[in-house]
CSV table of C-alpha atoms (C1' of nucleotides) in Angstrom, one decimal:
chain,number,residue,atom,x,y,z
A,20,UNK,CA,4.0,28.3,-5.3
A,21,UNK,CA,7.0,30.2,-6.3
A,22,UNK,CA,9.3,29.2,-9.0
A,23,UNK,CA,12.1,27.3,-7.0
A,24,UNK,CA,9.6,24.8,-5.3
A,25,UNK,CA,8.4,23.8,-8.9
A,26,UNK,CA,9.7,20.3,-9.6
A,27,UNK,CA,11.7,20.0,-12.6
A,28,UNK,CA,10.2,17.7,-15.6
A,29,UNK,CA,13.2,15.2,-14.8
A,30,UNK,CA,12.2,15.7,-11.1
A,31,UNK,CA,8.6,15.0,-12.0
A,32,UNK,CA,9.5,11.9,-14.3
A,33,UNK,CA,12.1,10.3,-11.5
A,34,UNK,CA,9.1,10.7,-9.3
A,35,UNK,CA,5.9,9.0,-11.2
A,36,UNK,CA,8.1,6.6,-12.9
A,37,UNK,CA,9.1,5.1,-8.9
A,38,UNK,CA,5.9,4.9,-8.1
A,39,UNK,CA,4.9,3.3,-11.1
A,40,UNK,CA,8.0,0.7,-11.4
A,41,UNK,CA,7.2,-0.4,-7.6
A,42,UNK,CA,3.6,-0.9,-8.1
A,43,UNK,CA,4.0,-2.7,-11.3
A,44,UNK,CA,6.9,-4.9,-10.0
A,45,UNK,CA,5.3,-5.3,-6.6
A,46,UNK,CA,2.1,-6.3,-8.1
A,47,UNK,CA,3.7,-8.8,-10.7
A,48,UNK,CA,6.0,-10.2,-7.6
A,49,UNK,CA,2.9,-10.6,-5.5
A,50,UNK,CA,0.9,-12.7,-7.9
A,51,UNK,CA,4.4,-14.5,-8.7
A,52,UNK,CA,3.6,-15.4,-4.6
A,53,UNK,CA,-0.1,-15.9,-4.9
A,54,UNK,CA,0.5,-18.2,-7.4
A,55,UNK,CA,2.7,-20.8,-5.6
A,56,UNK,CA,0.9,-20.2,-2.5
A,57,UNK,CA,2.6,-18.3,-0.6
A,58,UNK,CA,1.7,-15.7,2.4
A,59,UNK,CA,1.2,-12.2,1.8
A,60,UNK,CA,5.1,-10.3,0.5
A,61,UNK,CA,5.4,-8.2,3.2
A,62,UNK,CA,6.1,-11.3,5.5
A,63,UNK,CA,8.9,-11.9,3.7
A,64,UNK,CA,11.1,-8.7,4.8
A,65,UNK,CA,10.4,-9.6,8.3
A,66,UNK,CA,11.5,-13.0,8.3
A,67,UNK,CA,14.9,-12.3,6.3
A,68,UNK,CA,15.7,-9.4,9.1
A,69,UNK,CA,15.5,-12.0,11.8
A,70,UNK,CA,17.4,-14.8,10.0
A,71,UNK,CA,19.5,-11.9,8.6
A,72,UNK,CA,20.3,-11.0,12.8
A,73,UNK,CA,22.2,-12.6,15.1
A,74,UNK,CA,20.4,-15.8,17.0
A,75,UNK,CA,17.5,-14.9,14.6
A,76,UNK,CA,16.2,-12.2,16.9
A,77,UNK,CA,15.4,-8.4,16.9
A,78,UNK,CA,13.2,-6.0,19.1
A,79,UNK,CA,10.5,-5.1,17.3
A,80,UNK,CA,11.7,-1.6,16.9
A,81,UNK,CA,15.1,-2.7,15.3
A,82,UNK,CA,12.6,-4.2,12.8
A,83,UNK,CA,10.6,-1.0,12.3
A,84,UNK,CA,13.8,0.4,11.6
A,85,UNK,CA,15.1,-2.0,9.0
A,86,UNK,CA,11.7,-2.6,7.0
A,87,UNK,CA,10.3,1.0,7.3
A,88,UNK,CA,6.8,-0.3,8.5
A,89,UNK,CA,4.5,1.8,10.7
A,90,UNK,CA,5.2,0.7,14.3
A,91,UNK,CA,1.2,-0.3,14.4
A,92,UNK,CA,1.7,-2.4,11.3
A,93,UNK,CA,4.2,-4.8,12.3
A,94,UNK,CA,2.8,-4.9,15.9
A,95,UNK,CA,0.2,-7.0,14.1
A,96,UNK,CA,2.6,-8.4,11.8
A,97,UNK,CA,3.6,-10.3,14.4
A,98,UNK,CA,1.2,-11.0,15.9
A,99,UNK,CA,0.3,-13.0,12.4
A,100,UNK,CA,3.7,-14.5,12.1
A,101,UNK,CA,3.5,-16.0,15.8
A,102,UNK,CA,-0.3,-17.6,15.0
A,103,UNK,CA,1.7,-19.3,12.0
A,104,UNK,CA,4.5,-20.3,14.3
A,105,UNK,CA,7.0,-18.3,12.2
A,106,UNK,CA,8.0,-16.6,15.1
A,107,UNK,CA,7.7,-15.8,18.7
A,108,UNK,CA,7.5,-13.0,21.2
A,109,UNK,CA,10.1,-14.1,24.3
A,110,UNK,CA,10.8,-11.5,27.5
A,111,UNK,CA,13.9,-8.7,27.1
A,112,UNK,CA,14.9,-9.1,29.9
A,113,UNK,CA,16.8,-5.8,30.3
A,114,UNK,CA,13.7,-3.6,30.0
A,115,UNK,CA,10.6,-5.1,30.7
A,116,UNK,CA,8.5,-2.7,28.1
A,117,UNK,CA,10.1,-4.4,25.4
A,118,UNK,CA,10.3,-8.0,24.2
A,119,UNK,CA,12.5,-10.2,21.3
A,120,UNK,CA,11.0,-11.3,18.5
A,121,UNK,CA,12.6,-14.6,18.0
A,122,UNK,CA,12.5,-16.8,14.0
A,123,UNK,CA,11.4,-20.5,14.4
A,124,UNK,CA,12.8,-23.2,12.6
A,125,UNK,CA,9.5,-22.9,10.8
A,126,UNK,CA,9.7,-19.2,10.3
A,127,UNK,CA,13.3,-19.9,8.7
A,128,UNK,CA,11.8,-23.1,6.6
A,129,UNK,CA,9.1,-20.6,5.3
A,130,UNK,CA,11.6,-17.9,4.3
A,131,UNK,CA,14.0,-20.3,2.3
A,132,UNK,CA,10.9,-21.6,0.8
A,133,UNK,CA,9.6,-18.0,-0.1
A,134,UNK,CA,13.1,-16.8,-1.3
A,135,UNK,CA,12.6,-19.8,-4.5
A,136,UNK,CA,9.7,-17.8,-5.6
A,137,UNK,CA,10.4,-14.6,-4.8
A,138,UNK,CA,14.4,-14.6,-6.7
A,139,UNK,CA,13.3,-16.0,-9.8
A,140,UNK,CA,10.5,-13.6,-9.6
A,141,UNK,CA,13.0,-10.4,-8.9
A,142,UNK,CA,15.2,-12.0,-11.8
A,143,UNK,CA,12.1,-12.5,-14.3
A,144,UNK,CA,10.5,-8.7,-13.8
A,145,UNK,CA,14.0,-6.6,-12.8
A,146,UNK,CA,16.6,-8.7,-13.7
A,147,UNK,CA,15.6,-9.3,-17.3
A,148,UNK,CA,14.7,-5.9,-17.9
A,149,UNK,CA,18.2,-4.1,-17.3
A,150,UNK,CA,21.8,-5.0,-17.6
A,151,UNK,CA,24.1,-5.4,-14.7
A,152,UNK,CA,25.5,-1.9,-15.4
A,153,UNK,CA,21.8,0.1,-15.8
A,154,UNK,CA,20.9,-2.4,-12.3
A,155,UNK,CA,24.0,-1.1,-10.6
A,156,UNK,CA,23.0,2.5,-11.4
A,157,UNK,CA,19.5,2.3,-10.6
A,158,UNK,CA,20.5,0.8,-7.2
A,159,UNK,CA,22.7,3.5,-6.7
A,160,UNK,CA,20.6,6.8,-7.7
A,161,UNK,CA,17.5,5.0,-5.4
A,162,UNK,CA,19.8,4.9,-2.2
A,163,UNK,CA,19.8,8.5,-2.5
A,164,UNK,CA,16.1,8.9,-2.2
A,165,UNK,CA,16.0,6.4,0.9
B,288,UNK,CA,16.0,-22.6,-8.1
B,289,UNK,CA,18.9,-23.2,-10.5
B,290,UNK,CA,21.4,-20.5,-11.1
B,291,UNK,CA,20.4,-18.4,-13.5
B,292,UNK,CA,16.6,-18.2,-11.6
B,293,UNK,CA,19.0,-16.5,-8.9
B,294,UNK,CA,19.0,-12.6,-9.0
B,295,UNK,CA,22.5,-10.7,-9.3
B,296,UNK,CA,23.8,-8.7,-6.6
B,297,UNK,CA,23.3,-5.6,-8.4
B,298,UNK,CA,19.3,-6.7,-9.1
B,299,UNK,CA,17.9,-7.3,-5.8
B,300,UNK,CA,20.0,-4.2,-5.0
B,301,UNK,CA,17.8,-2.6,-7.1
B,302,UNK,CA,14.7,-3.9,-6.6
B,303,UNK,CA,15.5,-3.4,-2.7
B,304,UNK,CA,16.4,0.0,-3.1
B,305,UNK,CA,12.7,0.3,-5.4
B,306,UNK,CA,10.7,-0.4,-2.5
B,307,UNK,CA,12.5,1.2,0.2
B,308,UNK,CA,13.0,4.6,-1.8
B,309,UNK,CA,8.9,4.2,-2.7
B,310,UNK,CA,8.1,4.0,0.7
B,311,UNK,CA,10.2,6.8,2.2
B,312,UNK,CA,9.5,9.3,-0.3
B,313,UNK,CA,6.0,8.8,-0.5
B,314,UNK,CA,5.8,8.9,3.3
B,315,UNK,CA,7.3,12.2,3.2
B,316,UNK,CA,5.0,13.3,0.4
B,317,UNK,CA,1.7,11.7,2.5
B,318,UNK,CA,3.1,13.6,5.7
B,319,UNK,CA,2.8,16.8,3.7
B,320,UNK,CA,-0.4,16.2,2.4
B,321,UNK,CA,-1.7,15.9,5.9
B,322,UNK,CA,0.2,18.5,7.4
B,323,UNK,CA,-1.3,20.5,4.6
B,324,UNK,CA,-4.9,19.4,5.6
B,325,UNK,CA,-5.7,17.9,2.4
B,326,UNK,CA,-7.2,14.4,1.1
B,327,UNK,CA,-5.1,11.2,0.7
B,328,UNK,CA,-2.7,11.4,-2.2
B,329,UNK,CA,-4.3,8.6,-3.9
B,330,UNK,CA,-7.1,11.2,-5.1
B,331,UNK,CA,-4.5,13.4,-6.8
B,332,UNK,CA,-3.5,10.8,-9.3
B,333,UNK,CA,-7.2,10.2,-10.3
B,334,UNK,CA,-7.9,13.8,-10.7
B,335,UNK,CA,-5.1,14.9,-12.7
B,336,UNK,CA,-5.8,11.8,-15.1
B,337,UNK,CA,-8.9,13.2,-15.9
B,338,UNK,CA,-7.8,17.1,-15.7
B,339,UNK,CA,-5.3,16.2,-18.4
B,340,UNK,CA,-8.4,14.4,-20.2
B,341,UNK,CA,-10.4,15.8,-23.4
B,342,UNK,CA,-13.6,17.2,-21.8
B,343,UNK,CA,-12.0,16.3,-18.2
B,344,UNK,CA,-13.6,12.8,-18.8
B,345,UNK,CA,-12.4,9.0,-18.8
B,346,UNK,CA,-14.2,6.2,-18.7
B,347,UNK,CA,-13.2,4.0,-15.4
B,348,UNK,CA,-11.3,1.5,-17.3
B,349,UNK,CA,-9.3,4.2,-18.7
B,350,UNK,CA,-8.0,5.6,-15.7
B,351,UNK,CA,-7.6,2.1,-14.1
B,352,UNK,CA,-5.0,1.8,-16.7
B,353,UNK,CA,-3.1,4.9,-16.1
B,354,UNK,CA,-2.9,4.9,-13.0
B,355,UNK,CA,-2.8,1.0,-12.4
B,356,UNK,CA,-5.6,0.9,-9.5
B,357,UNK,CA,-7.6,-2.3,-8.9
B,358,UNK,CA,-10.5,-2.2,-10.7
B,359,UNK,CA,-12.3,-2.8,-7.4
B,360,UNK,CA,-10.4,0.2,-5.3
B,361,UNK,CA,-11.2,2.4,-8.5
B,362,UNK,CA,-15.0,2.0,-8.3
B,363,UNK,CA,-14.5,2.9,-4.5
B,364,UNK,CA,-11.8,5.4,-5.2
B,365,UNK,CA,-14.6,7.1,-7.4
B,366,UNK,CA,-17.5,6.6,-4.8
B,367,UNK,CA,-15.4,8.8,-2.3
B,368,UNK,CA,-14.8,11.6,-4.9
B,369,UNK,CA,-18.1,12.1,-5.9
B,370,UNK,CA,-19.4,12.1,-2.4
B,371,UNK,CA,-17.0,15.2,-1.9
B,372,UNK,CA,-18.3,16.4,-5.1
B,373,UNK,CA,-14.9,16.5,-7.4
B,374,UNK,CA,-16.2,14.1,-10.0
B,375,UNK,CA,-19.7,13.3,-11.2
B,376,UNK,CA,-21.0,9.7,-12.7
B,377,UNK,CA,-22.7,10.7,-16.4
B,378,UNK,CA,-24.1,8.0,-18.4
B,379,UNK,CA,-22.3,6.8,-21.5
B,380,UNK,CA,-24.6,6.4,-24.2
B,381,UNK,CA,-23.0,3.7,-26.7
B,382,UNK,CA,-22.4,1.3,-23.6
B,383,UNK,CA,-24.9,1.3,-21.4
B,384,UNK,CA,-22.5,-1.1,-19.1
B,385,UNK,CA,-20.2,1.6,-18.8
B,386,UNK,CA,-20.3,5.4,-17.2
B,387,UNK,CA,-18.1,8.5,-17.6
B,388,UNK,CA,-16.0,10.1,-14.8
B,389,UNK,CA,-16.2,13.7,-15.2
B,390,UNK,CA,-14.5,15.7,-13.2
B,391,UNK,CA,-16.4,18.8,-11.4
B,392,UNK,CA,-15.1,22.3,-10.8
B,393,UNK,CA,-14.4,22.3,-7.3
B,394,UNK,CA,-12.4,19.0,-8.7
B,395,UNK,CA,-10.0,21.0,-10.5
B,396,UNK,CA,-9.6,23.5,-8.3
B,397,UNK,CA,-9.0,20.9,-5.5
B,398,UNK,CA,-6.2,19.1,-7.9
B,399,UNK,CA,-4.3,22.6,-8.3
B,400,UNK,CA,-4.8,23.2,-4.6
B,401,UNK,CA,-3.1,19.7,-4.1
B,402,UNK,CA,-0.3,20.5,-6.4
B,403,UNK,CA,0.5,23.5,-4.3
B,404,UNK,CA,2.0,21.2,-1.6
B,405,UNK,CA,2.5,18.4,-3.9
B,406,UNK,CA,4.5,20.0,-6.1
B,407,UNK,CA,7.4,21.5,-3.7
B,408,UNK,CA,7.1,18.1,-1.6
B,409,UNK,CA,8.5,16.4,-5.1
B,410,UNK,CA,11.2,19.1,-4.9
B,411,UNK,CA,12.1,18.5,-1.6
B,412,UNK,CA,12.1,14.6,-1.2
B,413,UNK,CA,13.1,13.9,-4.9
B,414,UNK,CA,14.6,17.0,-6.8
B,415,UNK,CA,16.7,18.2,-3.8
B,416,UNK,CA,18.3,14.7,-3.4
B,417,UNK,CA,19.3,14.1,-7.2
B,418,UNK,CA,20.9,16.2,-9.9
B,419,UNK,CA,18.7,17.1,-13.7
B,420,UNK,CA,21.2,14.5,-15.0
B,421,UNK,CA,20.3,12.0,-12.1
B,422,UNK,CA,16.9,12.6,-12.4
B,423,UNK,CA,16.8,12.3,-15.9
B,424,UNK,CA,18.7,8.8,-15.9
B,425,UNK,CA,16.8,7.6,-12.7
B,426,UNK,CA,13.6,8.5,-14.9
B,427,UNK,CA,14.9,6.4,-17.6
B,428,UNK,CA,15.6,3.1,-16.0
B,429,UNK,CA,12.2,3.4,-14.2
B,430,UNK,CA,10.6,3.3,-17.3
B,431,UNK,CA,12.1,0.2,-18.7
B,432,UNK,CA,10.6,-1.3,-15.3
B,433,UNK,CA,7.1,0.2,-15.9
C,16,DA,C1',11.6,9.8,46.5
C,17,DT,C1',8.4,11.7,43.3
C,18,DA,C1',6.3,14.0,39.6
C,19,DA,C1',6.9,14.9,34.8
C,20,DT,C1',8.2,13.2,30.6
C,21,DG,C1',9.8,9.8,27.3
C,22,DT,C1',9.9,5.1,25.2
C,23,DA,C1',8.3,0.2,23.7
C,24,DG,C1',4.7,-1.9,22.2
C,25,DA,C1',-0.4,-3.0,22.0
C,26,DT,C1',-5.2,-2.1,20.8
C,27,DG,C1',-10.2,-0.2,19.7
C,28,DC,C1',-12.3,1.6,16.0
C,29,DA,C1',-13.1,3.5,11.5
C,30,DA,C1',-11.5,3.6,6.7
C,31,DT,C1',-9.4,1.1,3.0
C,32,DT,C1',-8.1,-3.0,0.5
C,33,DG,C1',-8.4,-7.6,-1.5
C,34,DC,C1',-11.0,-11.3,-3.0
C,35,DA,C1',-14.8,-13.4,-4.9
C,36,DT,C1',-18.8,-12.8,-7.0
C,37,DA,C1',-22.9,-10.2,-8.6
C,38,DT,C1',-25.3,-7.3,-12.1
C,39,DA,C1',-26.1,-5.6,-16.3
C,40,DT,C1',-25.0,-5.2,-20.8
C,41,DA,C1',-22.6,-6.5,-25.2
C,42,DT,C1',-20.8,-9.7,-28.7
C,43,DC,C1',-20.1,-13.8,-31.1
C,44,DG,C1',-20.9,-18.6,-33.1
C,45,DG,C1',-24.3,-21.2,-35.0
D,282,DC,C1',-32.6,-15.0,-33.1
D,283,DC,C1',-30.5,-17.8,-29.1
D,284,DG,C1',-27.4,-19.5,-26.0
D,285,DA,C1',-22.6,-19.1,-24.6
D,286,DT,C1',-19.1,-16.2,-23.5
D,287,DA,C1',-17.0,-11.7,-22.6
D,288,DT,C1',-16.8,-6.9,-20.8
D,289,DA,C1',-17.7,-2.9,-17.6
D,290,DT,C1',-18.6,-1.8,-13.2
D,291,DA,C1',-20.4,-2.6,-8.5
D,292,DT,C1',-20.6,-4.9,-4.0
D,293,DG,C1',-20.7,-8.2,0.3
D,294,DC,C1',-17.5,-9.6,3.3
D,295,DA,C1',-13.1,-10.6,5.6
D,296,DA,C1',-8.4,-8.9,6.2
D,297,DT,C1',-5.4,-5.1,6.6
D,298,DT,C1',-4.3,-0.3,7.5
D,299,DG,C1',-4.3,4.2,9.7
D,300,DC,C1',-5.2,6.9,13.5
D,301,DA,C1',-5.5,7.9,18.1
D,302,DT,C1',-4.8,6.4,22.3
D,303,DC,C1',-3.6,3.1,26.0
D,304,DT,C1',-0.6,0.5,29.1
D,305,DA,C1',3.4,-0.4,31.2
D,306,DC,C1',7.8,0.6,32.3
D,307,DA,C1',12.1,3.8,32.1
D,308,DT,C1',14.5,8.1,32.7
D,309,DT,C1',15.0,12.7,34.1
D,310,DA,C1',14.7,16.8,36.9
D,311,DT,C1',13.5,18.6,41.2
DNA sequence: ATAATGTAGATGCAATTGCATATATATCGG
DNA sequence: CCGATATATATGCAATTGCATCTACATTAT
C-alpha cells in the first residue's frame, strides 16, 4: 500500500467511531423497541417512506432508493409487512413488471404508534448526548459520507 | 409523547444521517473486500483486537466488549476463524469456564492482508470525502455517542 | 417483427443472526 | 461445606440475510 491510500489517524477515528456510534445507538434504540413491543426497527423506515409519499404509495424500487436496503431485503420486507396488513402489493398499471406498494390504515396506525417509542428513544441516546449546535454539525459532516 | 420526549430537528437529522452514512460507507468498504477476494469484514475487527493484544490473546468477553458483538455471534464469529485456522481456542487455567482466543500466524498475516484493501477503502469512502479538521471533529462527536 | 439486452421484482438455498436456553464452572451467604 | 445465585461460553432452532438466479415484461437495435 503506498503512502497516499493510508488513512489518516482522524480518517481512521471518523471511521470506527460511525461504526461504533450506530451500533451502540441502534442496539440501545432496538431494545427501546423490544421493550414496548414493537416489530423489528427496520420496519419502521419503510412505513414512514410510504406515509412520507404521496397517496401512501411507492414502487418498491423508489423505496430501495430512499432506505438503502438490498433489493432482495425489502422484497421480503414486504412481503412481512403485507402478512401484518401494514401494507399491500396493488398492480402498476403502466408497466406490468412492477407493482405499488400501498400503507394501510393499519400500516399508518402502527407507524404513529412506533414513532412514540422510537423519538423519545432518538431524544434519550442522541439528543441528550449533544447540543443542538454539535447535533447540527454531526448531521452535516455525515451527509457527506452518504 | 410530551414535548420534550420529541427529538429536535437537528437530532433525528443526526441520527438519520448515522444510519444512512453507516450503511453506505460500509457497503462500499464490504464491496471492496469482496472485490478483493477476501473474508467478510466482520473478521477484521476480531483480529486486529487481538493483534493489538499482549501475547495476541483475549479472552472472549474481552473482545465482545471492544468490538460490541453479541455474545452469541462472537462464539460463532470465533468458530468460523478457527476453522480457517487464524485463531486457536487455549484453555485458561484460573477459570476453567473460560478459554483464550489466540490468534495464529497465518491470522496476522491475514489481518495485514486485509488492511491492504481496507486501509485505502477508508481513504476512499471516508478520508476523500472529509477534510483532517472534518475528520477530526466528525471523530469527536462520535465518541460522545459511543 | 424479432432477437438481444435491460429492468422490476421474486425466490431457492446456504450462511448468519437473534433468541432462548443449556452447560460448566465459580462465588457467596449461611 | 451446601444450596442459591452468578458468570463464561456454547448451542438448538427459527428468522433474516446474502448470493445467485429466475421470471416476466420492456426497450433497443437490426
Amino acid at each position: 500500500m503506498t503512502k497516499s491510500d493510508e488513512p489518516t489517524a482522524a480518517t481512521t477515528r471518523a471511521w470506527v467511531g460511525l461504526m461504533r456510534a450506530q451500533r451502540s445507538v441502534l442496539s440501545a434504540i432496538e431494545k427501546d423497541f423490544k421493550a414496548a413491543g414493537l416489530p423489528p426497527f427496520g420496519w419502521y423506515d419503510v412505513l414512514w417512506e410510504l406515509v412520507k409519499a404521496e397517496d401512501g404509495r411507492l414502487r418498491p424500487f423508489e423505496i430501495e432508493a430512499r432506505t438503502l436496503l438490498a433489493q432482495y431485503n425489502l422484497s421480503r420486507l414486504i412481503d412481512r409487512l403485507e402478512k401484518e396488513g401494514l401494507v399491500r402489493r396493488e398492480a402498476f398499471e403502466e408497466d406490468a413488471r412492477g407493482c405499488w406498494v400501498v400503507v394501510t390504515e393499519a400500516g399508518r396506525a402502527m407507524r404513529a404508534r412506533m414513532w412514540e417509542t422510537y423519538g423519545p428513544s432518538i431524544t434519550r441516546h442522541v439528543g441528550r448526548r449533544l447540543s443542538e449546535a454539535e447535533a447540527s454539525a454531526l448531521a452535516a459532516l455525515l451527509s457527506r459520507l452518504g
